[in-house]
């Protein structure tokens, strides 16, 4: 189960409880409404989110983070180093966007006995290519959630993957309209199953 930070609902809670492997995001905001199993916390390891998580000792003690056996850094430092120069021109306000905190997450994992994974830039680039089919408006990067979906497909190619808590809305630097279309395609192809929340939600994957 890939559990975003939007509403989970009764159906989603039941699916999470029955899952063999659960991925949550960043501060694991889904944990309060669906406590329990957490195998992976996928984190945005650059910019302000990365700085906030690695600089806050409280993040380390969150139940989902404590329970997780793996931390996935979804932003390959090499990819974001390449992006720094172009972004300085196109989005000068994002001057700290590519600041990298991967080493801090790695150090935390070593200390806490967790596996540290960096999602390689080829995954990011493959997601960009897949999104291009939906003619997205100019965007900065895919969301953390979509990168985690792609990494899940790579790591567990034969597994039944469920999705809950994804609102496909949030920061305008993510191409959420195109992401929703791509996820809908994955669902139609049988690669993902979407579990409904109790109500409409606007929170995204936490990217």
Backbone as numpy.savetxt, mean C-alpha at the origin, in Angstrom:
# Nx Ny Nz CAx CAy CAz Cx Cy Cz
-5.68 -11.60 2.18 -6.51 -10.41 2.18 -5.64 -9.16 2.18
-5.98 -8.23 1.31 -5.31 -6.93 1.24 -6.30 -5.92 1.81
-5.95 -5.34 2.95 -6.90 -4.55 3.72 -6.51 -3.08 3.70
-7.25 -2.29 2.95 -7.01 -0.87 2.89 -7.48 -0.17 4.16
-7.35 1.14 4.17 -7.67 1.92 5.36 -9.07 2.51 5.34
-9.89 2.09 4.37 -11.28 2.50 4.35 -12.14 1.59 5.21
-13.45 1.76 5.13 -14.36 0.95 5.91 -14.26 -0.51 5.49
-14.36 -1.39 6.46 -14.22 -2.82 6.21 -15.57 -3.52 6.17
-16.41 -3.28 7.16 -17.74 -3.88 7.17 -17.73 -5.31 7.65
-18.94 -5.84 7.88 -19.09 -7.18 8.44 -18.54 -8.24 7.50
-18.85 -8.13 6.22 -18.37 -9.11 5.25 -16.84 -9.11 5.19
-16.27 -7.90 5.20 -14.82 -7.78 5.17 -14.17 -8.34 6.42
-14.75 -8.07 7.57 -14.20 -8.60 8.82 -14.17 -10.13 8.81
-15.24 -10.72 8.30 -15.30 -12.18 8.25 -14.23 -12.73 7.30
-14.04 -12.05 6.17 -13.03 -12.50 5.21 -11.62 -12.37 5.77
-11.38 -11.27 6.50 -10.06 -11.09 7.11 -9.81 -12.17 8.15
-10.82 -12.46 8.96 -10.67 -13.46 10.02 -10.39 -14.85 9.43
-10.90 -15.12 8.24 -10.72 -16.43 7.62 -9.47 -16.53 6.77
-8.79 -15.42 6.54 -7.66 -15.40 5.60 -6.43 -16.08 6.18
-5.60 -16.60 5.28 -4.34 -17.22 5.66 -3.19 -16.22 5.70
-3.40 -15.04 5.11 -2.32 -14.04 5.02 -2.99 -12.68 4.89
-2.62 -11.74 5.73 -3.29 -10.43 5.77 -2.26 -9.32 5.63
-2.52 -8.42 4.69 -1.66 -7.26 4.44 -2.42 -6.00 4.83
-1.82 -5.18 5.66 -2.39 -3.88 6.02 -1.40 -2.79 5.62
-1.76 -1.53 5.90 -0.98 -0.41 5.38 -0.64 0.62 6.46
0.60 1.10 6.38 1.06 2.25 7.16 0.70 2.14 8.64
-0.24 2.97 9.12 -0.61 2.94 10.54 -1.67 1.90 10.86
-2.00 1.04 9.89 -2.97 -0.05 10.12 -4.29 0.49 10.68
-4.82 1.53 10.04 -6.06 2.13 10.56 -7.24 1.16 10.49
-7.12 0.12 9.69 -8.19 -0.89 9.61 -8.23 -1.78 10.84
-7.17 -1.77 11.64 -7.06 -2.74 12.73 -8.14 -2.54 13.79
-8.51 -1.32 14.05 -9.51 -1.06 15.10 -10.85 -1.72 14.77
-11.23 -1.69 13.49 -12.52 -2.27 13.11 -12.42 -3.74 12.73
-11.20 -4.23 12.52 -11.01 -5.64 12.16 -9.75 -6.17 12.82
-9.72 -6.19 14.16 -8.51 -6.61 14.85 -8.19 -8.06 14.57
-6.93 -8.39 14.70 -6.52 -9.77 14.50 -5.35 -9.89 13.57
-5.39 -10.89 12.78 -4.23 -11.29 11.99 -3.67 -10.16 11.15
-2.36 -9.99 11.22 -1.62 -9.08 10.35 -0.28 -9.73 10.07
-0.04 -10.07 8.82 1.23 -10.68 8.44 2.21 -9.67 7.87
1.68 -8.69 7.14 2.51 -7.67 6.48 1.94 -6.30 6.75
2.82 -5.34 7.00 2.44 -3.93 6.93 3.21 -3.34 5.75
2.48 -2.91 4.75 3.07 -2.26 3.58 3.15 -0.76 3.86
4.34 -0.20 3.76 4.53 1.19 4.17 5.02 2.05 3.02
4.62 3.30 3.07 5.17 4.33 2.19 6.46 4.81 2.84
7.59 4.38 2.29 8.87 4.57 2.96 9.63 5.81 2.52
8.95 6.70 1.81 9.58 7.96 1.43 8.71 9.12 1.90
9.28 10.32 1.84 8.54 11.54 2.11 8.00 11.63 3.53
6.96 12.42 3.68 6.43 12.68 5.01 5.87 11.44 5.71
5.17 10.55 4.99 4.71 9.34 5.69 5.86 8.51 6.24
6.90 8.31 5.42 8.05 7.55 5.89 8.72 8.19 7.08
8.86 9.51 7.02 9.48 10.24 8.13 8.64 10.12 9.40
7.31 10.24 9.24 6.43 10.20 10.41 6.48 8.83 11.08
6.43 7.76 10.29 6.41 6.43 10.88 7.74 6.08 11.55
8.84 6.34 10.88 10.13 5.97 11.45 10.54 6.89 12.60
9.97 8.09 12.64 10.31 9.02 13.70 9.43 8.93 14.93
8.40 8.09 14.87 7.43 7.99 15.94 7.55 6.61 16.60
8.04 6.58 17.81 8.16 5.28 18.48 6.80 4.64 18.71
5.75 5.46 18.71 4.41 4.92 18.88 3.99 4.02 17.73
4.48 4.32 16.51 4.13 3.48 15.35 4.60 2.05 15.59
5.76 1.90 16.18 6.34 0.57 16.40 5.49 -0.28 17.33
4.69 0.38 18.18 3.90 -0.36 19.17 2.45 -0.56 18.74
2.08 -0.11 17.54 0.73 -0.34 17.07 0.49 -1.85 16.95
-0.69 -2.34 17.33 -0.92 -3.79 17.34 -0.62 -4.46 16.00
-1.05 -3.84 14.90 -0.80 -4.45 13.60 0.67 -4.52 13.26
1.42 -3.49 13.63 2.86 -3.48 13.38 3.56 -4.51 14.24
3.16 -4.61 15.50 3.75 -5.60 16.40 3.51 -7.01 15.89
2.29 -7.26 15.42 1.92 -8.60 14.99 2.58 -9.00 13.67
2.82 -8.05 12.80 3.32 -8.36 11.46 4.69 -9.03 11.52
4.88 -9.98 10.63 6.18 -10.63 10.51 7.03 -10.00 9.40
6.40 -9.16 8.57 7.12 -8.54 7.47 6.70 -7.07 7.33
7.65 -6.24 6.92 7.37 -4.86 6.54 7.76 -4.72 5.07
6.82 -4.32 4.23 7.08 -4.09 2.81 7.25 -2.60 2.56
8.42 -2.19 2.13 8.63 -0.81 1.67 8.26 -0.77 0.19
7.20 -0.05 -0.15 6.66 -0.15 -1.51 7.37 0.78 -2.50
8.26 1.64 -2.02 8.93 2.58 -2.90 10.42 2.26 -2.97
10.83 1.74 -4.12 12.23 1.38 -4.34 13.09 2.64 -4.30
14.07 2.72 -3.41 14.90 3.93 -3.32 15.53 4.33 -4.65
15.92 3.34 -5.46 16.52 3.66 -6.76 15.53 4.40 -7.66
14.30 3.93 -7.67 13.26 4.56 -8.49 13.02 6.00 -8.04
12.95 6.21 -6.75 12.62 7.54 -6.25 13.80 8.50 -6.34
15.00 7.96 -6.32 16.17 8.81 -6.58 16.13 9.32 -8.01
15.70 8.47 -8.94 15.56 8.88 -10.35 14.48 9.94 -10.52
13.46 9.89 -9.69 12.32 10.80 -9.82 12.60 12.18 -9.24
13.59 12.30 -8.38 13.79 13.55 -7.63 13.99 14.74 -8.56
14.87 14.62 -9.56 15.14 15.74 -10.46 13.92 16.17 -11.25
13.24 15.24 -11.96 12.03 15.63 -12.69 10.95 16.23 -11.80
10.78 15.69 -10.59 9.75 16.23 -9.70 10.09 17.63 -9.22
11.38 17.94 -9.10 11.78 19.29 -8.69 11.32 20.32 -9.70
11.18 19.89 -10.95 10.71 20.78 -12.01 9.18 20.79 -12.09
8.59 19.60 -12.10 7.14 19.49 -12.31 6.33 19.78 -11.05
6.87 19.42 -9.89 6.16 19.59 -8.61 7.13 20.11 -7.56
7.57 21.35 -7.68 8.57 21.86 -6.72 8.08 21.84 -5.28
6.77 21.83 -5.08 6.24 21.80 -3.72 6.51 20.44 -3.04
6.84 19.42 -3.83 7.10 18.09 -3.29 8.60 17.89 -3.05
9.22 18.87 -2.45 10.68 18.84 -2.32 11.18 17.74 -1.39
10.30 17.22 -0.51 10.71 16.14 0.38 10.09 14.80 -0.01
9.42 14.76 -1.15 8.65 13.57 -1.54 9.54 12.34 -1.72
10.75 12.53 -2.22 11.65 11.42 -2.50 12.65 11.15 -1.38
12.54 11.89 -0.29 13.41 11.60 0.86 13.18 10.16 1.30
14.26 9.42 1.47 14.16 7.98 1.64 14.41 7.55 3.09
13.50 6.72 3.61 13.62 6.23 4.98 13.71 4.70 5.02
14.09 4.11 3.89 14.16 2.65 3.82 15.12 2.08 4.86
16.26 2.74 5.04 17.25 2.21 5.98 16.71 2.20 7.41
15.87 3.17 7.74 15.29 3.20 9.08 14.29 2.05 9.28
13.50 1.77 8.23 12.59 0.63 8.33 13.38 -0.67 8.41
14.47 -0.76 7.66 15.31 -1.96 7.71 15.88 -2.16 9.11
16.35 -1.07 9.72 16.91 -1.16 11.07 15.85 -1.60 12.07
14.64 -1.06 11.93 13.55 -1.46 12.81 13.27 -2.95 12.67
13.23 -3.43 11.42 12.95 -4.86 11.19 14.03 -5.74 11.81
15.26 -5.33 11.68 16.36 -6.11 12.26 16.21 -6.18 13.78
15.88 -5.04 14.36 15.73 -4.98 15.82 14.53 -5.80 16.29
13.45 -5.76 15.50 12.20 -6.40 15.92 12.06 -7.84 15.42
13.03 -8.31 14.65 12.97 -9.68 14.15 11.95 -9.89 13.05
11.77 -8.88 12.21 10.82 -8.95 11.11 11.56 -9.01 9.78
10.92 -9.57 8.78 11.50 -9.59 7.44 11.29 -8.24 6.79
12.32 -7.71 6.16 12.23 -6.42 5.47 12.25 -6.66 3.97
11.25 -6.15 3.28 11.12 -6.32 1.83 11.04 -4.95 1.17
11.81 -4.77 0.12 11.68 -3.58 -0.72 11.07 -4.01 -2.04
9.91 -3.45 -2.38 9.26 -3.79 -3.64 10.06 -3.15 -4.78
10.56 -3.96 -5.67 11.48 -3.48 -6.69 10.81 -2.54 -7.69
11.62 -1.67 -8.26 11.08 -0.64 -9.15 10.41 -1.22 -10.38
10.77 -2.45 -10.78 10.11 -3.06 -11.93 8.62 -3.24 -11.67
8.24 -3.45 -10.42 6.82 -3.56 -10.07 6.15 -2.21 -10.27
6.77 -1.16 -9.76 6.25 0.20 -9.93 6.06 0.51 -11.42
7.07 0.19 -12.21 7.02 0.51 -13.64 5.97 -0.33 -14.36
5.79 -1.58 -13.93 4.74 -2.41 -14.52 3.35 -1.87 -14.19
3.19 -1.34 -12.98 1.91 -0.73 -12.60 1.65 0.52 -13.44
2.67 1.35 -13.62 2.51 2.51 -14.50 2.04 2.09 -15.89
2.64 1.03 -16.41 2.28 0.54 -17.74 0.83 0.06 -17.77
0.43 -0.69 -16.74 -0.95 -1.18 -16.68 -1.95 -0.03 -16.58
-1.61 1.00 -15.82 -2.50 2.15 -15.68 -2.64 2.93 -16.98
-1.63 2.90 -17.82 -1.65 3.69 -19.05 -2.80 3.29 -19.96
-3.31 2.08 -19.82 -4.43 1.63 -20.64 -5.71 2.41 -20.35
-5.75 3.09 -19.22 -6.96 3.81 -18.80 -6.79 5.32 -18.93
-5.79 5.73 -19.65 -5.58 7.14 -19.98 -5.69 8.04 -18.75
-4.87 7.77 -17.73 -4.98 8.60 -16.52 -4.49 10.02 -16.77
-5.06 10.96 -16.04 -4.52 12.32 -16.06 -3.11 12.29 -15.48
-2.30 13.30 -15.77 -0.95 13.31 -15.20 -0.98 13.08 -13.68
-0.11 12.20 -13.22 -0.07 11.88 -11.79 1.38 11.75 -11.36
1.58 11.64 -10.05 2.93 11.55 -9.51 3.37 10.10 -9.40
2.63 9.31 -8.63 2.95 7.89 -8.45 1.66 7.11 -8.21
1.68 5.81 -8.50 0.55 4.97 -8.08 0.49 4.92 -6.56
-0.67 4.57 -6.05 -0.85 4.50 -4.60 -0.10 3.31 -4.00
0.15 3.42 -2.72 0.75 2.31 -1.98 -0.06 1.04 -2.14
-1.38 1.18 -2.11 -2.25 0.02 -2.22 -2.10 -0.71 -3.53
-2.02 0.04 -4.63 -1.91 -0.62 -5.94 -0.56 -1.31 -6.09
0.50 -0.70 -5.57 1.81 -1.35 -5.61 1.78 -2.64 -4.79
1.12 -2.61 -3.64 1.03 -3.81 -2.81 0.22 -4.91 -3.50
-0.82 -4.53 -4.23 -1.58 -5.52 -4.99 -0.67 -6.20 -6.01
0.11 -5.39 -6.73 1.00 -5.94 -7.74 2.05 -6.86 -7.12
2.60 -6.48 -5.97 3.57 -7.32 -5.29 2.93 -8.61 -4.81
1.68 -8.54 -4.37 0.96 -9.74 -3.95 0.79 -10.70 -5.12
0.44 -10.17 -6.29 0.31 -11.02 -7.48 1.65 -11.69 -7.80
2.74 -10.94 -7.66 4.07 -11.50 -7.96 4.43 -12.60 -6.97
4.18 -12.34 -5.71 4.63 -13.25 -4.67 3.73 -14.47 -4.53
2.43 -14.27 -4.75 1.46 -15.36 -4.58 0.64 -15.52 -5.87
1.26 -15.96 -6.95 0.57 -15.97 -8.25 -0.65 -16.88 -8.29
-0.70 -17.90 -7.44 -1.81 -18.86 -7.50 -2.80 -18.70 -6.35
-2.58 -17.71 -5.51 -3.45 -17.55 -4.34 -4.74 -16.82 -4.71
-5.78 -17.07 -3.95 -7.01 -16.30 -4.06 -6.84 -15.04 -3.22
-6.85 -13.90 -3.87 -6.58 -12.62 -3.19 -7.88 -11.84 -2.99
-8.11 -11.42 -1.76 -9.28 -10.61 -1.44 -8.89 -9.17 -1.18
-9.84 -8.28 -1.36 -9.61 -6.84 -1.24 -10.76 -6.22 -0.46
-10.43 -5.41 0.53 -11.46 -4.70 1.28 -10.87 -3.40 1.80
-11.72 -2.38 1.97 -11.27 -1.12 2.55 -10.57 -0.20 1.57
-10.79 -0.40 0.27 -10.20 0.46 -0.74 -11.26 1.42 -1.27
-11.08 2.71 -1.02 -12.02 3.70 -1.51 -11.62 4.31 -2.83
-10.36 4.12 -3.25 -9.85 4.71 -4.49 -10.12 6.22 -4.53
-9.79 6.87 -3.45 -9.92 8.32 -3.35 -8.88 8.82 -2.36
-8.45 10.06 -2.54 -7.47 10.61 -1.63 -6.58 11.62 -2.32
-5.29 11.57 -2.05 -4.34 12.54 -2.57 -4.40 12.60 -4.10
-4.42 13.81 -4.64 -4.60 13.95 -6.09 -3.34 13.61 -6.89
-2.25 13.27 -6.22 -1.07 12.81 -6.93 -1.13 11.35 -7.33
-2.15 10.64 -6.85 -2.40 9.25 -7.26 -3.50 9.23 -8.32
-3.42 8.35 -9.31 -4.43 8.30 -10.38 -5.60 7.40 -9.98
-6.40 7.84 -9.01 -7.38 6.94 -8.42 -8.46 6.46 -9.40
-8.89 7.30 -10.33 -9.91 6.85 -11.29 -9.38 5.68 -12.12
-8.17 5.83 -12.61 -7.56 4.74 -13.39 -7.29 3.52 -12.51
-6.89 3.75 -11.26 -6.64 2.63 -10.36 -7.91 1.82 -10.13
-9.03 2.50 -9.95 -10.29 1.79 -9.76 -10.61 0.93 -10.99
-10.39 1.49 -12.18 -10.65 0.74 -13.40 -9.75 -0.49 -13.50
-8.49 -0.32 -13.14 -7.56 -1.43 -13.20 -7.94 -2.52 -12.19
-8.30 -2.11 -10.99 -8.73 -3.09 -9.98 -10.01 -3.79 -10.43
-10.93 -3.05 -11.02 -12.14 -3.68 -11.54 -11.81 -4.72 -12.61
-10.79 -4.45 -13.41 -10.36 -5.43 -14.42 -9.82 -6.69 -13.75
-9.01 -6.49 -12.71 -8.47 -7.65 -11.99 -9.60 -8.49 -11.39
-10.63 -7.81 -10.89 -11.78 -8.52 -10.32 -12.51 -9.30 -11.42
-12.73 -8.65 -12.56 -13.41 -9.31 -13.68 -12.63 -10.53 -14.18
-11.31 -10.45 -14.10 -10.45 -11.55 -14.54 -10.33 -12.66 -13.50
-10.89 -12.43 -12.32 -10.82 -13.43 -11.27 -9.54 -13.41 -10.46
-8.76 -12.36 -10.60 -7.49 -12.27 -9.87 -7.69 -11.69 -8.47
-8.79 -10.95 -8.28 -9.12 -10.35 -6.99 -10.59 -10.57 -6.70
-10.93 -10.63 -5.43 -12.32 -10.62 -4.98 -12.49 -9.41 -4.08
-13.47 -8.56 -4.38 -13.71 -7.38 -3.54 -14.81 -7.69 -2.53
-14.51 -7.45 -1.26 -15.50 -7.63 -0.21 -16.10 -6.28 0.15
-17.42 -6.24 0.24 -18.12 -4.98 0.42 -18.00 -4.47 1.85
-17.97 -3.13 1.99 -18.08 -2.51 3.30 -19.55 -2.25 3.58
-19.83 -1.83 4.80 -21.21 -1.58 5.19 -21.75 -0.31 4.57
-20.86 0.61 4.20 -21.28 1.88 3.68 -20.21 2.39 2.73
-20.55 3.44 1.96 -19.55 4.00 1.06 -18.44 4.60 1.89
-17.23 4.63 1.32 -16.07 5.13 2.05 -15.17 5.90 1.13
-14.42 6.81 1.72 -13.56 7.65 0.91 -12.09 7.49 1.25
-11.79 6.77 2.33 -10.40 6.57 2.67 -9.76 5.64 1.65
-8.49 5.84 1.40 -7.81 5.05 0.39 -6.90 4.04 1.04
-5.92 3.60 0.27 -5.01 2.59 0.71 -4.02 3.09 1.74
-4.02 4.34 2.05 -3.09 4.85 3.04 -1.81 5.33 2.43
-1.80 5.54 1.11 -0.56 5.96 0.46 -0.37 7.45 0.59
